[in-house]
Tab-separated table of C-alpha atoms in Angstrom:
chain	number	residue	atom	x	y	z
A	1	UNK	CA	-23.566	8.848	-37.680
A	2	UNK	CA	-22.368	10.213	-34.315
A	3	UNK	CA	-23.833	7.196	-32.508
A	4	UNK	CA	-21.832	4.819	-34.731
A	5	UNK	CA	-18.594	6.395	-33.494
A	6	UNK	CA	-19.658	6.018	-29.851
A	7	UNK	CA	-20.687	2.385	-30.433
A	8	UNK	CA	-17.373	1.609	-32.158
A	9	UNK	CA	-15.471	3.260	-29.324
A	10	UNK	CA	-17.401	1.236	-26.711
A	11	UNK	CA	-16.702	-2.030	-28.562
A	12	UNK	CA	-13.021	-1.132	-28.704
A	13	UNK	CA	-13.006	-0.264	-24.988
A	14	UNK	CA	-14.547	-3.641	-24.123
A	15	UNK	CA	-11.926	-5.443	-26.207
A	16	UNK	CA	-9.100	-3.443	-24.602
A	17	UNK	CA	-10.477	-4.237	-21.146
A	18	UNK	CA	-10.329	-7.981	-21.896
A	19	UNK	CA	-6.673	-7.808	-22.950
A	20	UNK	CA	-4.015	-8.471	-20.334
A	21	UNK	CA	-1.757	-5.562	-19.559
A	22	UNK	CA	1.716	-6.388	-20.837
A	23	UNK	CA	3.481	-3.059	-20.450
A	24	UNK	CA	5.974	-3.015	-17.589
A	25	UNK	CA	6.084	-0.079	-15.235
A	26	UNK	CA	9.390	1.502	-16.114
A	27	UNK	CA	10.974	3.467	-13.307
A	28	UNK	CA	13.314	6.360	-13.880
A	29	UNK	CA	16.928	5.852	-12.773
A	30	UNK	CA	16.350	8.183	-9.806
A	31	UNK	CA	13.428	5.964	-8.684
A	32	UNK	CA	15.309	2.672	-8.378
A	33	UNK	CA	18.617	1.303	-7.134
A	34	UNK	CA	18.550	-1.477	-9.723
A	35	UNK	CA	20.739	-1.106	-12.785
A	36	UNK	CA	18.782	-3.466	-15.016
A	37	UNK	CA	15.247	-3.629	-16.364
A	38	UNK	CA	14.280	-6.229	-13.746
A	39	UNK	CA	10.975	-5.727	-11.953
A	40	UNK	CA	11.290	-3.363	-9.013
A	41	UNK	CA	8.092	-3.010	-6.949
A	42	UNK	CA	7.275	0.573	-6.130
A	43	UNK	CA	5.342	2.507	-3.545
A	44	UNK	CA	2.327	4.576	-4.513
A	45	UNK	CA	0.935	7.225	-2.167
A	46	UNK	CA	-1.114	10.169	-3.359
A	47	UNK	CA	0.073	13.729	-2.968
A	48	UNK	CA	-3.148	14.480	-1.088
A	49	UNK	CA	-2.021	12.134	1.713
A	50	UNK	CA	1.540	13.449	1.831
A	51	UNK	CA	0.359	17.053	2.137
A	52	UNK	CA	-2.655	16.440	4.387
A	53	UNK	CA	-2.356	18.297	7.735
A	54	UNK	CA	-2.983	15.076	9.704
A	55	UNK	CA	-0.124	13.370	7.893
A	56	UNK	CA	2.288	16.293	8.087
A	57	UNK	CA	1.669	16.574	11.849
A	58	UNK	CA	3.000	13.035	12.329
A	59	UNK	CA	6.619	12.691	13.371
A	60	UNK	CA	8.900	12.131	10.390
A	61	UNK	CA	9.706	8.617	11.623
A	62	UNK	CA	5.960	7.831	11.676
A	63	UNK	CA	5.558	9.161	8.135
A	64	UNK	CA	8.411	6.948	6.951
A	65	UNK	CA	7.067	3.879	8.762
A	66	UNK	CA	3.616	4.570	7.256
A	67	UNK	CA	5.126	4.623	3.771
A	68	UNK	CA	6.796	1.251	4.395
A	69	UNK	CA	3.563	-0.139	5.802
A	70	UNK	CA	1.662	1.001	2.690
A	71	UNK	CA	4.189	-0.964	0.648
A	72	UNK	CA	3.655	-4.049	2.855
A	73	UNK	CA	-0.104	-3.575	2.402
A	74	UNK	CA	0.277	-3.335	-1.394
A	75	UNK	CA	2.227	-6.618	-1.428
A	76	UNK	CA	-0.373	-8.346	0.791
A	77	UNK	CA	-3.215	-6.995	-1.358
A	78	UNK	CA	-1.578	-8.187	-4.580
A	79	UNK	CA	-1.065	-11.646	-3.060
A	80	UNK	CA	-4.694	-11.780	-1.903
A	81	UNK	CA	-5.956	-10.673	-5.318
A	82	UNK	CA	-3.838	-13.311	-7.050
A	83	UNK	CA	-5.073	-16.079	-4.747
A	84	UNK	CA	-8.689	-14.969	-5.195
A	85	UNK	CA	-8.248	-14.526	-8.959
A	86	UNK	CA	-9.204	-10.847	-8.763
A	87	UNK	CA	-12.315	-11.396	-6.637
A	88	UNK	CA	-10.722	-10.518	-3.305
A	89	UNK	CA	-13.268	-8.976	-0.934
A	90	UNK	CA	-11.859	-9.777	2.494
A	91	UNK	CA	-10.313	-7.169	4.724
A	92	UNK	CA	-6.607	-7.278	4.064
A	93	UNK	CA	-4.267	-7.575	6.999
A	94	UNK	CA	-0.530	-7.527	6.599
A	95	UNK	CA	2.486	-8.240	8.767
A	96	UNK	CA	5.118	-5.641	9.523
A	97	UNK	CA	7.686	-7.726	11.398
A	98	UNK	CA	10.694	-6.548	13.324
A	99	UNK	CA	13.016	-7.759	10.565
A	100	UNK	CA	11.380	-5.143	8.314
A	101	UNK	CA	12.183	-2.429	10.866
A	102	UNK	CA	15.833	-3.329	10.535
A	103	UNK	CA	15.673	-3.717	6.737
A	104	UNK	CA	14.456	-0.116	6.458
A	105	UNK	CA	16.944	1.202	9.019
A	106	UNK	CA	14.575	1.747	11.960
A	107	UNK	CA	15.376	0.708	15.496
A	108	UNK	CA	12.719	-1.411	17.188
A	109	UNK	CA	11.996	1.419	19.620
A	110	UNK	CA	11.503	3.992	16.845
A	111	UNK	CA	9.319	1.683	14.764
A	112	UNK	CA	7.113	0.707	17.703
A	113	UNK	CA	6.646	4.352	18.708
A	114	UNK	CA	5.786	5.238	15.099
A	115	UNK	CA	3.280	2.374	14.836
A	116	UNK	CA	1.626	3.478	18.080
A	117	UNK	CA	1.387	7.050	16.760
A	118	UNK	CA	-0.142	5.794	13.496
A	119	UNK	CA	-2.702	3.753	15.455
A	120	UNK	CA	-3.574	6.715	17.680
A	121	UNK	CA	-3.870	9.033	14.643
A	122	UNK	CA	-6.232	6.604	12.865
A	123	UNK	CA	-4.018	5.523	9.946
A	124	UNK	CA	-3.748	1.846	10.922
A	125	UNK	CA	-5.148	-0.655	13.413
A	126	UNK	CA	-3.439	-3.665	14.954
A	127	UNK	CA	-5.665	-6.623	14.060
A	128	UNK	CA	-3.592	-9.390	15.634
A	129	UNK	CA	-0.909	-9.235	18.252
A	130	UNK	CA	1.802	-11.835	18.098
A	131	UNK	CA	3.124	-10.924	21.534
A	132	UNK	CA	2.184	-14.182	23.238
A	133	UNK	CA	2.379	-16.457	20.193
A	134	UNK	CA	5.765	-15.166	18.977
A	135	UNK	CA	4.332	-14.415	15.557
A	136	UNK	CA	4.250	-11.197	13.567
A	137	UNK	CA	1.683	-8.558	14.431
A	138	UNK	CA	-0.934	-8.047	11.729
A	139	UNK	CA	-2.136	-4.582	10.782
A	140	UNK	CA	-4.891	-3.123	8.643
A	141	UNK	CA	-4.981	0.213	6.835
A	142	UNK	CA	-7.923	2.368	7.917
A	143	UNK	CA	-9.194	5.797	6.943
A	144	UNK	CA	-10.370	6.948	10.352
A	145	UNK	CA	-7.893	9.862	10.149
A	146	UNK	CA	-9.948	11.326	7.295
A	147	UNK	CA	-13.153	11.523	9.353
A	148	UNK	CA	-11.737	12.761	12.636
A	149	UNK	CA	-11.408	16.483	13.227
């Protein structure tokens, strides 16, 4: 009799897995500047990163730039997953152009210094430089900071 319950639960889990998620992520009023129920993409970073000694030792400007870069990565990853119909396996690179520095209130000097600190600390790598082609630099998130002492 106990096995029947497990089997029924597993069948139900398989059916639920096949269903598309329709529930919207609802943000609290303190989490969004929007006044309507329109979609508002959000940033997701674990508490373990925010409180990790390697992260807390970064300059505050570098922490803030990292958060914005995680958001840019999330957007690039979602785009790649959509294009690949969920089978995305390539390494995801993402741009973080100078116009984004300004959008988030960073000067070019501050943002570049923060990006260099993040590279040195092992949080990101610069995969493509647009210096000579006048295109956006491309970055990749890495976890080297977790392995280094």
